[in-house]
Structures are given as C-alpha cells and as structure tokens.
Amino acid sequence: MALHDAPNLTDILAAQRAAFNAAPNPDYATRKANLQKLARIIEDNEQAFKDAISADFGNRSEVETVLAEMMVISAGIKHQIKHVRKWMRVRKAPTAMTYKPSHNRVIPQPLGVIGIISPWNYPLQLAIMPLVGALGAGNRAMIKPSEFTPQFSDLLKKVLSEAFSDDEVYVAVGGVEVAQEFSGLAYDHLVFTGSTKVGTIVAQAAAKNLVPCTLELGGKSPTIIDDSADMKLTTQRILNGKALNAGQTCVAPDYVLMPKSKIEKFADDFIKRAEEFYPTFAGNPDYTSIVADSHYSRLQDLLEDAENKGARIRVAGNDDKQQLAKERRVPVTVVTDTTPDMKIMQEEIFGPLLPIVASEDLEESLDYIQKRDRPLALYWFGTDKAKREKVLHQSISGGVTINDCAWHVIQEDIPFGGVGPSGMGAYHGEDGFRSFSHMKGVFFQSRFSSGHRLYPPYSEKTAKLLNLIKKIS
Ligand code: NAD
C-alpha cells in the first residue's frame, strides 16, 4: 500500500527513518537539489499561497505575504545553497600537546528525521524555514502546520507531496489532536514555533522520548525610545513593525517605554502616521485582518479591560465599527496611561495595539524589562552610543534590532531564537545547520601513542608520568 493511503504518523516516521538509514549522509548535490526543488515549489505556487493565506485570514496583504514569507524563504534557501557545502565539511580540530601525534576531527552528520510544528501567523515562512535548515543539513522532515490556516495547510500538503515522497517530507494536517499525536513521536529533533503555553506542553511530550527541541516562542517585546532618538523616523518604524500583519508577529514591538513628557505627542503622531499608511482600515487590501473571531474578541477584551482600569485609547481612522468587526480588522490603536495590572501589560498582545509605559530614564526601563519574562526581541531607538551599549549588554532578549523593528530576524548570518520563556535554541543559517546536525567528535589514535605507559599494574613510573602530564597539559 502506498504511504499516501496510510497516513499513520508512526508509520510515516518509521518509513522516513528507514529511508534515512539507507542513505544517512546525503551529498551536497542531493541537498542542493532538494533545496532548489523547494524554491521552485514556492515560486510556482506563489499566487495560490497568497490566495490560500488571505482566505484563511479574511484578508492578508499580498505585499506582506511576499515580503515576510516568500522573500525570507528565497533568501534562506539561497544562503543555505551557498554555504552548506562548507558547513558539512569534516573539520580539523586542535589537539592538545599531550595527545599528539594523534589528532581530532569533527564530522557534521544529519540527525535523521526532524519534526516541525508551525503556527498560523506566517504559516508559509514558519513551516518552510525550519524545513530549509533540515534539508540543508541532510535530514528528512515531518511538518504539522496550524489548524487556524486550513486552506494554506491543505495547499502545503498538496504541493510538497507532489514534489517529495512521504519518506522525504510529509505534512500532517488536522486539529489539536493531530498536533498532540505529532508532538509525541520520537523524532531526532523537534522544532516548535508557537506560544510559550503550548511550547511548554510540546517540550514535555518531547521529553518523554528525550527528543531535543528548538522552541521558537513568543512574549512581550519591549521598545525603548531614548531622548536622543529622531522621533519622526522612530514613529514610522515602530508603526511599521506594529502594523505589519496587523501586529500578529512574534517579534512585533509589544509596548513602548519612554519619558512621560513625550508620550502625548508621540501617541498623536503615531495615530496620524497610521492614518497616512492606511487611509481606511475596512476594505483596505494593504491591511491584514485578525485571523479568527477568538483572537478578534481577545483584542477587544484587552482594550475594554485597559479602558475600565483608566487607560486612554486612541484609535486610528474613522471606520464603521460594524464593518471593521465583519472584516475582523482592528485599526492601529495607542493605549496611554497604562498600569501594570492591565491585561494588555501582562499578556503578549499579538495585534495592532500599542500600549505606552512612562519611564524616565534607561535605568528605569532596564529595571522594568529585567523584572519580567525574557523577551524574544528588544528594540532601542536613539543615537547615544553609551546608552545603546548599556542596553545591549545589560538586557537579555532573544535578539535586538537597533533603530528599527524585526530586521534581525531575517539576517541569515546571525542566530535567531528566544531565551528563557521566549524560547530555546536557534535556527536560520549556520545555526540551523548545527541545530539539525550532530557534530560528531572523532579522535584518531596514533600508533606511536604512549598511552600504554598508563596501563596497570600502576607503579612509581606511572606516578612520575602523571606528574609530567600535569605539568605539560
Ligand atoms: P500556538 O502555540 O497556539 O500553536 C502553534 C502550533 O501548536 C499549531 O500548529 C498547533 O496546532 C500546535 N498545538 C496546539 N496545541 C497543541 C498541543 N496541545 N500539543 C502540541 N501541539 C499543539 O501558537 P499560534 O497561536 O499558532 O501562534 C502564535 C504564537 O506563536 C505567539 O505566541 C507568537 O509569539 C509565537 N510565534 C513565535 C515565533 C518565533 O519565531 N519565536 C514565530 C511566530 C509565532
């Protein structure tokens, strides 16, 4: 029976592992061919992917799908093809004087089968980028995309199964029960991208089989605006980071820390600039909808809670509220006079709402950040180099972009990942290659080794030799 007729996940994993064991070290040409095939699939189905993702969201800006999904994948594949031959080389490693003339090597080896669980917010990018790393490192992969984007997930399954056999790349579609079964399998490595809450459940499921995990999670990413910042530039860059995908971005600037005296002007300018970006929110193809009713009500609830606790809410535009609700569009909104007891200051927002926290100086901002969960991203705007260096060295976050938002994520030459509750491990570029490889250390013993001098029975001579080794090592 063909594997397509028997989509039992345990069987698929067994078939992938058997196929891997039969060819455990794919050469560069094979890896390159797989990556090129992947690039073609994305290119050939660009419009179909745009349509499916937009249908799932209600409206997803086509430009955003190209910019934040297709272009990221294309750059990732090109980078991988350019560098993987070098990364997969057997490396000479230094050997301590004591052990010479023996020598060391490190052999990068594919791990086998990589499990990939992806979220709905950038469904294509976050399913495919781990796959790029997995295939570049010579592995096979099974993917479970989100149930919140069913049309996209069906399309992904269709196009990948046309190009790859089930024992190379397999897509498992379905709801949470499929995700639970999927996360319980004994992969060689599991990459989970999603919320910290579900990440905790997935890590526990993986631990039962001692499956190592890369966890790409979320959280509240702070943005500090320093006195030295160019406010015009800062306003539009934070707006762009917040409004992209209607704020449904793991590294969106979650909230702003800035001096109280500057808040009112910044909030007014932010709203004005938002109305220039989006003359209307309803019916605007450039502005993305909120993915589901549950998330739409969650955002309304955050605003209601903040308002009830004394916050001032500024909403951009003047769209008809019923129409906005019908299209699940939430206009860019600024929330001032915030207090820590508001839900909007406690939960990851994941929408186009920007709360502002009054903070008079850098020490106060750093203290605020340090007392909370370690964030996935941190943004600092300013020109004062001393303060910039202080932020970089005294705050801990997954990554940082200085004087803009989110750009560090798409740099293939630096690691991308979270820290603490915002994640563990990293992928993208060489870090992905390492995550999906076993860096096997090999010691080549020389026939002239003097190791036999340390064999029992131990004697005075052994003691003298040990003393000598201690001195030279
Ligand atoms: P989610 O955690 O609800 O779901 C993610 C995936 O987990 C989905 O595929 C889902 O099917 C699966 N899942 C759900 N319940 C499960 C269970 N009990 N066991 C196993 N799998 C289960 O996240 P989401 O709502 O799809 O995405 C939003 C979150 O993802 C935000 O917190 C955001 O910050 C985070 N995120 C992080 C990154 C990153 O790179 N760090 C990128 C995008 C999104």
mmCIF file of N, CA, C and O in Angstrom, residues 269-356:
data_model
loop_
_atom_site.group_PDB
_atom_site.id
_atom_site.type_symbol
_atom_site.label_atom_id
_atom_site.label_comp_id
_atom_site.label_asym_id
_atom_site.label_seq_id
_atom_site.Cartn_x
_atom_site.Cartn_y
_atom_site.Cartn_z
ATOM 1 N N ASP A 269 1.182 61.619 16.987
ATOM 2 C CA ASP A 269 1.903 61.458 15.713
ATOM 3 C C ASP A 269 1.772 60.025 15.179
ATOM 4 O O ASP A 269 1.678 59.805 13.973
ATOM 5 N N PHE A 270 1.795 59.065 16.099
ATOM 6 C CA PHE A 270 1.703 57.647 15.713
ATOM 7 C C PHE A 270 0.362 57.393 15.003
ATOM 8 O O PHE A 270 0.303 56.758 13.955
ATOM 9 N N ILE A 271 -0.697 57.955 15.587
ATOM 10 C CA ILE A 271 -2.033 57.780 15.003
ATOM 11 C C ILE A 271 -2.113 58.490 13.652
ATOM 12 O O ILE A 271 -2.619 57.934 12.670
ATOM 13 N N LYS A 272 -1.566 59.727 13.592
ATOM 14 C CA LYS A 272 -1.590 60.484 12.322
ATOM 15 C C LYS A 272 -0.875 59.701 11.225
ATOM 16 O O LYS A 272 -1.359 59.568 10.106
ATOM 17 N N ARG A 273 0.294 59.170 11.585
ATOM 18 C CA ARG A 273 1.092 58.438 10.586
ATOM 19 C C ARG A 273 0.365 57.149 10.175
ATOM 20 O O ARG A 273 0.400 56.766 9.004
ATOM 21 N N ALA A 274 -0.318 56.519 11.126
ATOM 22 C CA ALA A 274 -1.078 55.293 10.817
ATOM 23 C C ALA A 274 -2.180 55.611 9.803
ATOM 24 O O ALA A 274 -2.459 54.820 8.891
ATOM 25 N N GLU A 275 -2.794 56.787 9.951
ATOM 26 C CA GLU A 275 -3.873 57.160 9.017
ATOM 27 C C GLU A 275 -3.310 57.488 7.636
ATOM 28 O O GLU A 275 -4.018 57.391 6.637
ATOM 29 N N GLU A 276 -2.021 57.870 7.589
ATOM 30 C CA GLU A 276 -1.384 58.067 6.273
ATOM 31 C C GLU A 276 -1.049 56.706 5.649
ATOM 32 O O GLU A 276 -1.210 56.510 4.446
ATOM 33 N N PHE A 277 -0.566 55.791 6.480
ATOM 34 C CA PHE A 277 -0.272 54.427 5.973
ATOM 35 C C PHE A 277 -1.564 53.802 5.424
ATOM 36 O O PHE A 277 -1.566 53.171 4.385
ATOM 37 N N TYR A 278 -2.649 53.949 6.202
ATOM 38 C CA TYR A 278 -3.921 53.270 5.881
ATOM 39 C C TYR A 278 -5.049 54.301 5.906
ATOM 40 O O TYR A 278 -5.657 54.528 6.959
ATOM 41 N N PRO A 279 -5.371 54.915 4.741
ATOM 42 C CA PRO A 279 -6.456 55.912 4.716
ATOM 43 C C PRO A 279 -7.777 55.325 5.230
ATOM 44 O O PRO A 279 -8.600 56.041 5.788
ATOM 45 N N THR A 280 -7.996 54.019 4.997
ATOM 46 C CA THR A 280 -9.103 53.323 5.675
ATOM 47 C C THR A 280 -8.533 51.994 6.162
ATOM 48 O O THR A 280 -7.536 51.512 5.619
ATOM 49 N N PHE A 281 -9.179 51.427 7.147
ATOM 50 C CA PHE A 281 -8.762 50.087 7.597
ATOM 51 C C PHE A 281 -9.712 49.039 7.003
ATOM 52 O O PHE A 281 -9.277 48.033 6.456
ATOM 53 N N ALA A 282 -11.027 49.329 7.073
ATOM 54 C CA ALA A 282 -12.001 48.407 6.480
ATOM 55 C C ALA A 282 -11.799 48.401 4.969
ATOM 56 O O ALA A 282 -11.551 49.446 4.366
ATOM 57 N N GLY A 283 -11.865 47.243 4.382
ATOM 58 C CA GLY A 283 -11.802 47.127 2.920
ATOM 59 C C GLY A 283 -10.433 47.427 2.314
ATOM 60 O O GLY A 283 -10.281 47.397 1.098
ATOM 61 N N ASN A 284 -9.443 47.720 3.115
ATOM 62 C CA ASN A 284 -8.127 48.089 2.578
ATOM 63 C C ASN A 284 -7.279 46.823 2.337
ATOM 64 O O ASN A 284 -6.951 46.113 3.292
ATOM 65 N N PRO A 285 -6.941 46.539 1.065
ATOM 66 C CA PRO A 285 -6.177 45.310 0.792
ATOM 67 C C PRO A 285 -4.783 45.309 1.438
ATOM 68 O O PRO A 285 -4.192 44.250 1.636
ATOM 69 N N ASP A 286 -4.262 46.514 1.790
ATOM 70 C CA ASP A 286 -2.933 46.588 2.408
ATOM 71 C C ASP A 286 -2.956 46.203 3.885
ATOM 72 O O ASP A 286 -1.893 46.014 4.490
ATOM 73 N N TYR A 287 -4.141 46.166 4.477
ATOM 74 C CA TYR A 287 -4.203 45.954 5.928
ATOM 75 C C TYR A 287 -4.788 44.573 6.243
ATOM 76 O O TYR A 287 -5.886 44.219 5.805
ATOM 77 N N THR A 288 -4.036 43.820 7.009
ATOM 78 C CA THR A 288 -4.377 42.417 7.257
ATOM 79 C C THR A 288 -5.440 42.278 8.360
ATOM 80 O O THR A 288 -5.454 43.042 9.323
ATOM 81 N N SER A 289 -6.306 41.292 8.173
ATOM 82 C CA SER A 289 -7.361 41.012 9.168
ATOM 83 C C SER A 289 -6.804 40.180 10.316
ATOM 84 O O SER A 289 -5.763 39.536 10.189
ATOM 85 N N ILE A 290 -7.568 40.168 11.406
ATOM 86 C CA ILE A 290 -7.223 39.296 12.536
ATOM 87 C C ILE A 290 -7.676 37.884 12.167
ATOM 88 O O ILE A 290 -8.758 37.697 11.613
ATOM 89 N N VAL A 291 -6.845 36.894 12.469
ATOM 90 C CA VAL A 291 -7.020 35.566 11.870
ATOM 91 C C VAL A 291 -8.328 34.858 12.242
ATOM 92 O O VAL A 291 -8.882 34.116 11.435
ATOM 93 N N ALA A 292 -8.838 35.100 13.445
ATOM 94 C CA ALA A 292 -10.022 34.338 13.859
ATOM 95 C C ALA A 292 -10.850 35.154 14.839
ATOM 96 O O ALA A 292 -10.337 36.073 15.484
ATOM 97 N N ASP A 293 -12.126 34.790 14.952
ATOM 98 C CA ASP A 293 -13.024 35.514 15.870
ATOM 99 C C ASP A 293 -12.479 35.490 17.293
ATOM 100 O O ASP A 293 -12.573 36.476 18.021
ATOM 101 N N SER A 294 -11.908 34.345 17.690
ATOM 102 C CA SER A 294 -11.423 34.233 19.070
ATOM 103 C C SER A 294 -10.318 35.276 19.331
ATOM 104 O O SER A 294 -10.274 35.907 20.388
ATOM 105 N N HIS A 295 -9.442 35.482 18.357
ATOM 106 C CA HIS A 295 -8.367 36.467 18.536
ATOM 107 C C HIS A 295 -8.922 37.896 18.462
ATOM 108 O O HIS A 295 -8.451 38.792 19.165
ATOM 109 N N TYR A 296 -9.953 38.098 17.594
ATOM 110 C CA TYR A 296 -10.579 39.420 17.491
ATOM 111 C C TYR A 296 -11.184 39.797 18.847
ATOM 112 O O TYR A 296 -10.951 40.893 19.361
ATOM 113 N N SER A 297 -11.945 38.882 19.451
ATOM 114 C CA SER A 297 -12.566 39.198 20.755
ATOM 115 C C SER A 297 -11.511 39.360 21.841
ATOM 116 O O SER A 297 -11.666 40.171 22.750
ATOM 117 N N ARG A 298 -10.428 38.584 21.754
ATOM 118 C CA ARG A 298 -9.348 38.709 22.748
ATOM 119 C C ARG A 298 -8.791 40.141 22.734
ATOM 120 O O ARG A 298 -8.581 40.749 23.788
ATOM 121 N N LEU A 299 -8.597 40.697 21.527
ATOM 122 C CA LEU A 299 -8.042 42.050 21.424
ATOM 123 C C LEU A 299 -9.038 43.095 21.940
ATOM 124 O O LEU A 299 -8.659 44.053 22.624
ATOM 125 N N GLN A 300 -10.335 42.899 21.619
ATOM 126 C CA GLN A 300 -11.356 43.834 22.125
ATOM 127 C C GLN A 300 -11.374 43.793 23.648
ATOM 128 O O GLN A 300 -11.516 44.817 24.320
ATOM 129 N N ASP A 301 -11.196 42.589 24.178
ATOM 130 C CA ASP A 301 -11.223 42.400 25.631
ATOM 131 C C ASP A 301 -10.029 43.127 26.299
ATOM 132 O O ASP A 301 -10.178 43.747 27.353
ATOM 133 N N LEU A 302 -8.848 43.055 25.631
ATOM 134 C CA LEU A 302 -7.665 43.748 26.167
ATOM 135 C C LEU A 302 -7.924 45.258 26.253
ATOM 136 O O LEU A 302 -7.577 45.913 27.241
ATOM 137 N N LEU A 303 -8.581 45.807 25.206
ATOM 138 C CA LEU A 303 -8.858 47.247 25.180
ATOM 139 C C LEU A 303 -9.887 47.623 26.248
ATOM 140 O O LEU A 303 -9.727 48.621 26.959
ATOM 141 N N GLU A 304 -10.932 46.801 26.344
ATOM 142 C CA GLU A 304 -12.004 47.085 27.314
ATOM 143 C C GLU A 304 -11.440 47.067 28.743
ATOM 144 O O GLU A 304 -11.704 47.960 29.548
ATOM 145 N N ASP A 305 -10.613 46.063 29.004
ATOM 146 C CA ASP A 305 -10.010 45.929 30.336
ATOM 147 C C ASP A 305 -9.130 47.147 30.647
ATOM 148 O O ASP A 305 -9.203 47.710 31.744
ATOM 149 N N ALA A 306 -8.332 47.584 29.654
ATOM 150 C CA ALA A 306 -7.438 48.735 29.875
ATOM 151 C C ALA A 306 -8.266 49.994 30.122
ATOM 152 O O ALA A 306 -7.970 50.776 31.038
ATOM 153 N N GLU A 307 -9.312 50.174 29.327
ATOM 154 C CA GLU A 307 -10.156 51.380 29.467
ATOM 155 C C GLU A 307 -10.838 51.385 30.840
ATOM 156 O O GLU A 307 -10.855 52.410 31.529
ATOM 157 N N ASN A 308 -11.343 50.223 31.248
ATOM 158 C CA ASN A 308 -12.001 50.133 32.568
ATOM 159 C C ASN A 308 -11.043 50.451 33.707
ATOM 160 O O ASN A 308 -11.460 50.879 34.773
ATOM 161 N N LYS A 309 -9.740 50.206 33.462
ATOM 162 C CA LYS A 309 -8.761 50.454 34.536
ATOM 163 C C LYS A 309 -8.079 51.821 34.378
ATOM 164 O O LYS A 309 -7.044 52.071 34.974
ATOM 165 N N GLY A 310 -8.643 52.675 33.505
ATOM 166 C CA GLY A 310 -8.186 54.068 33.457
ATOM 167 C C GLY A 310 -7.291 54.443 32.285
ATOM 168 O O GLY A 310 -6.758 55.555 32.266
ATOM 169 N N ALA A 311 -7.113 53.558 31.305
ATOM 170 C CA ALA A 311 -6.244 53.902 30.170
ATOM 171 C C ALA A 311 -6.977 54.823 29.193
ATOM 172 O O ALA A 311 -8.204 54.827 29.137
ATOM 173 N N ARG A 312 -6.187 55.605 28.445
ATOM 174 C CA ARG A 312 -6.778 56.397 27.365
ATOM 175 C C ARG A 312 -6.505 55.667 26.048
ATOM 176 O O ARG A 312 -5.358 55.270 25.773
ATOM 177 N N ILE A 313 -7.556 55.504 25.233
ATOM 178 C CA ILE A 313 -7.423 54.738 23.984
ATOM 179 C C ILE A 313 -7.542 55.698 22.799
ATOM 180 O O ILE A 313 -8.517 56.444 22.699
ATOM 181 N N ARG A 314 -6.555 55.665 21.896
ATOM 182 C CA ARG A 314 -6.641 56.436 20.644
ATOM 183 C C ARG A 314 -6.702 55.440 19.492
ATOM 184 O O ARG A 314 -5.771 54.639 19.331
ATOM 185 N N VAL A 315 -7.777 55.513 18.705
ATOM 186 C CA VAL A 315 -7.935 54.574 17.582
ATOM 187 C C VAL A 315 -7.730 55.327 16.277
ATOM 188 O O VAL A 315 -8.334 56.388 16.066
ATOM 189 N N ALA A 316 -6.890 54.798 15.390
ATOM 190 C CA ALA A 316 -6.653 55.466 14.104
ATOM 191 C C ALA A 316 -7.869 55.286 13.194
ATOM 192 O O ALA A 316 -8.577 54.278 13.267
ATOM 193 N N GLY A 317 -8.099 56.293 12.326
ATOM 194 C CA GLY A 317 -9.156 56.196 11.327
ATOM 195 C C GLY A 317 -10.534 56.441 11.910
ATOM 196 O O GLY A 317 -10.697 56.690 13.112
ATOM 197 N N ASN A 318 -11.488 56.345 10.992
ATOM 198 C CA ASN A 318 -12.856 56.641 11.414
ATOM 199 C C ASN A 318 -13.799 55.642 10.767
ATOM 200 O O ASN A 318 -14.851 56.002 10.255
ATOM 201 N N ASP A 319 -13.367 54.374 10.750
ATOM 202 C CA ASP A 319 -14.159 53.363 10.029
ATOM 203 C C ASP A 319 -15.391 52.944 10.827
ATOM 204 O O ASP A 319 -15.415 53.058 12.057
ATOM 205 N N ASP A 320 -16.364 52.456 10.080
ATOM 206 C CA ASP A 320 -17.594 51.954 10.695
ATOM 207 C C ASP A 320 -17.266 50.709 11.532
ATOM 208 O O ASP A 320 -16.676 49.746 11.029
ATOM 209 N N LYS A 321 -17.650 50.754 12.806
ATOM 210 C CA LYS A 321 -17.242 49.682 13.727
ATOM 211 C C LYS A 321 -17.803 48.329 13.320
ATOM 212 O O LYS A 321 -17.125 47.301 13.448
ATOM 213 N N GLN A 322 -19.052 48.356 12.825
ATOM 214 C CA GLN A 322 -19.657 47.062 12.438
ATOM 215 C C GLN A 322 -18.935 46.451 11.242
ATOM 216 O O GLN A 322 -18.726 45.239 11.176
ATOM 217 N N GLN A 323 -18.560 47.342 10.308
ATOM 218 C CA GLN A 323 -17.840 46.858 9.118
ATOM 219 C C GLN A 323 -16.479 46.279 9.527
ATOM 220 O O GLN A 323 -16.061 45.223 9.054
ATOM 221 N N LEU A 324 -15.802 46.995 10.440
ATOM 222 C CA LEU A 324 -14.496 46.512 10.919
ATOM 223 C C LEU A 324 -14.648 45.131 11.549
ATOM 224 O O LEU A 324 -13.864 44.216 11.270
ATOM 225 N N ALA A 325 -15.691 44.981 12.366
ATOM 226 C CA ALA A 325 -15.905 43.703 13.053
ATOM 227 C C ALA A 325 -16.210 42.602 12.034
ATOM 228 O O ALA A 325 -15.718 41.472 12.156
ATOM 229 N N LYS A 326 -16.999 42.969 11.023
ATOM 230 C CA LYS A 326 -17.354 41.988 9.992
ATOM 231 C C LYS A 326 -16.100 41.465 9.276
ATOM 232 O O LYS A 326 -15.993 40.283 8.963
ATOM 233 N N GLU A 327 -15.155 42.388 9.056
ATOM 234 C CA GLU A 327 -13.922 42.005 8.350
ATOM 235 C C GLU A 327 -12.810 41.593 9.315
ATOM 236 O O GLU A 327 -11.686 41.335 8.896
ATOM 237 N N ARG A 328 -13.122 41.543 10.583
ATOM 238 C CA ARG A 328 -12.134 41.235 11.644
ATOM 239 C C ARG A 328 -10.891 42.126 11.511
ATOM 240 O O ARG A 328 -9.751 41.670 11.565
ATOM 241 N N ARG A 329 -11.134 43.456 11.316
ATOM 242 C CA ARG A 329 -9.990 44.382 11.229
ATOM 243 C C ARG A 329 -9.955 45.221 12.507
ATOM 244 O O ARG A 329 -10.973 45.796 12.896
ATOM 245 N N VAL A 330 -8.802 45.290 13.091
ATOM 246 C CA VAL A 330 -8.604 46.142 14.269
ATOM 247 C C VAL A 330 -7.684 47.270 13.840
ATOM 248 O O VAL A 330 -6.525 47.022 13.473
ATOM 249 N N PRO A 331 -8.159 48.522 13.828
ATOM 250 C CA PRO A 331 -7.274 49.620 13.427
ATOM 251 C C PRO A 331 -6.103 49.768 14.405
ATOM 252 O O PRO A 331 -6.189 49.335 15.556
ATOM 253 N N VAL A 332 -5.054 50.411 13.915
ATOM 254 C CA VAL A 332 -3.909 50.716 14.791
ATOM 255 C C VAL A 332 -4.431 51.541 15.973
ATOM 256 O O VAL A 332 -5.189 52.503 15.788
ATOM 257 N N THR A 333 -4.045 51.150 17.175
ATOM 258 C CA THR A 333 -4.593 51.774 18.387
ATOM 259 C C THR A 333 -3.468 52.035 19.388
ATOM 260 O O THR A 333 -2.616 51.161 19.586
ATOM 261 N N VAL A 334 -3.456 53.232 19.984
ATOM 262 C CA VAL A 334 -2.446 53.530 21.002
ATOM 263 C C VAL A 334 -3.126 53.607 22.374
ATOM 264 O O VAL A 334 -4.217 54.177 22.505
ATOM 265 N N VAL A 335 -2.507 52.987 23.358
ATOM 266 C CA VAL A 335 -3.066 52.957 24.709
ATOM 267 C C VAL A 335 -2.097 53.669 25.653
ATOM 268 O O VAL A 335 -0.953 53.233 25.813
ATOM 269 N N THR A 336 -2.544 54.780 26.237
ATOM 270 C CA THR A 336 -1.678 55.517 27.181
ATOM 271 C C THR A 336 -2.272 55.449 28.593
ATOM 272 O O THR A 336 -3.356 54.902 28.776
ATOM 273 N N ASP A 337 -1.557 56.021 29.568
ATOM 274 C CA ASP A 337 -1.961 55.943 30.983
ATOM 275 C C ASP A 337 -2.126 54.486 31.421
ATOM 276 O O ASP A 337 -3.109 54.123 32.077
ATOM 277 N N THR A 338 -1.184 53.667 31.009
ATOM 278 C CA THR A 338 -1.267 52.235 31.339
ATOM 279 C C THR A 338 -0.774 51.980 32.764
ATOM 280 O O THR A 338 0.029 52.748 33.303
ATOM 281 N N THR A 339 -1.250 50.887 33.341
ATOM 282 C CA THR A 339 -0.759 50.446 34.657
ATOM 283 C C THR A 339 -0.473 48.942 34.574
ATOM 284 O O THR A 339 -1.072 48.244 33.736
ATOM 285 N N PRO A 340 0.433 48.444 35.437
ATOM 286 C CA PRO A 340 0.847 47.037 35.309
ATOM 287 C C PRO A 340 -0.283 46.027 35.518
ATOM 288 O O PRO A 340 -0.175 44.889 35.079
ATOM 289 N N ASP A 341 -1.382 46.444 36.168
ATOM 290 C CA ASP A 341 -2.471 45.477 36.409
ATOM 291 C C ASP A 341 -3.357 45.278 35.186
ATOM 292 O O ASP A 341 -4.246 44.424 35.193
ATOM 293 N N MET A 342 -3.139 46.049 34.128
ATOM 294 C CA MET A 342 -3.956 45.873 32.920
ATOM 295 C C MET A 342 -3.501 44.632 32.164
ATOM 296 O O MET A 342 -2.298 44.391 32.026
ATOM 297 N N LYS A 343 -4.486 43.874 31.616
ATOM 298 C CA LYS A 343 -4.136 42.639 30.881
ATOM 299 C C LYS A 343 -3.216 42.943 29.693
ATOM 300 O O LYS A 343 -2.360 42.135 29.346
ATOM 301 N N ILE A 344 -3.411 44.124 29.103
ATOM 302 C CA ILE A 344 -2.603 44.492 27.929
ATOM 303 C C ILE A 344 -1.115 44.632 28.294
ATOM 304 O O ILE A 344 -0.237 44.534 27.429
ATOM 305 N N MET A 345 -0.839 44.839 29.618
ATOM 306 C CA MET A 345 0.551 44.930 30.064
ATOM 307 C C MET A 345 1.060 43.600 30.616
ATOM 308 O O MET A 345 2.179 43.503 31.099
ATOM 309 N N GLN A 346 0.224 42.579 30.539
ATOM 310 C CA GLN A 346 0.633 41.282 31.093
ATOM 311 C C GLN A 346 0.743 40.194 30.028
ATOM 312 O O GLN A 346 1.593 39.326 30.114
ATOM 313 N N GLU A 347 -0.167 40.246 29.029
ATOM 314 C CA GLU A 347 -0.182 39.181 28.008
ATOM 315 C C GLU A 347 0.475 39.666 26.722
ATOM 316 O O GLU A 347 0.448 40.863 26.444
ATOM 317 N N GLU A 348 1.018 38.731 25.949
ATOM 318 C CA GLU A 348 1.506 39.075 24.610
ATOM 319 C C GLU A 348 0.313 39.598 23.811
ATOM 320 O O GLU A 348 -0.746 38.954 23.790
ATOM 321 N N ILE A 349 0.452 40.763 23.169
ATOM 322 C CA ILE A 349 -0.715 41.395 22.534
ATOM 323 C C ILE A 349 -1.076 40.714 21.210
ATOM 324 O O ILE A 349 -2.228 40.396 20.951
ATOM 325 N N PHE A 350 -0.117 40.516 20.348
ATOM 326 C CA PHE A 350 -0.340 39.846 19.059
ATOM 327 C C PHE A 350 -1.465 40.494 18.261
ATOM 328 O O PHE A 350 -2.370 39.838 17.737
ATOM 329 N N GLY A 351 -1.432 41.817 18.186
ATOM 330 C CA GLY A 351 -2.419 42.594 17.440
ATOM 331 C C GLY A 351 -1.920 44.022 17.370
ATOM 332 O O GLY A 351 -0.912 44.370 18.002
ATOM 333 N N PRO A 352 -2.639 44.912 16.618
ATOM 334 C CA PRO A 352 -2.091 46.256 16.347
ATOM 335 C C PRO A 352 -2.347 47.280 17.454
ATOM 336 O O PRO A 352 -2.659 48.426 17.178
ATOM 337 N N LEU A 353 -2.258 46.861 18.707
ATOM 338 C CA LEU A 353 -2.470 47.760 19.846
ATOM 339 C C LEU A 353 -1.114 48.090 20.465
ATOM 340 O O LEU A 353 -0.346 47.174 20.753
ATOM 341 N N LEU A 354 -0.847 49.385 20.663
ATOM 342 C CA LEU A 354 0.455 49.775 21.215
ATOM 343 C C LEU A 354 0.286 50.482 22.557
ATOM 344 O O LEU A 354 -0.046 51.671 22.595
ATOM 345 N N PRO A 355 0.516 49.790 23.666
ATOM 346 C CA PRO A 355 0.490 50.472 24.951
ATOM 347 C C PRO A 355 1.818 51.180 25.220
ATOM 348 O O PRO A 355 2.868 50.714 24.786
ATOM 349 N N ILE A 356 1.737 52.304 25.924
ATOM 350 C CA ILE A 356 2.954 53.058 26.256
ATOM 351 C C ILE A 356 3.105 53.137 27.775
ATOM 352 O O ILE A 356 2.137 53.401 28.489
#
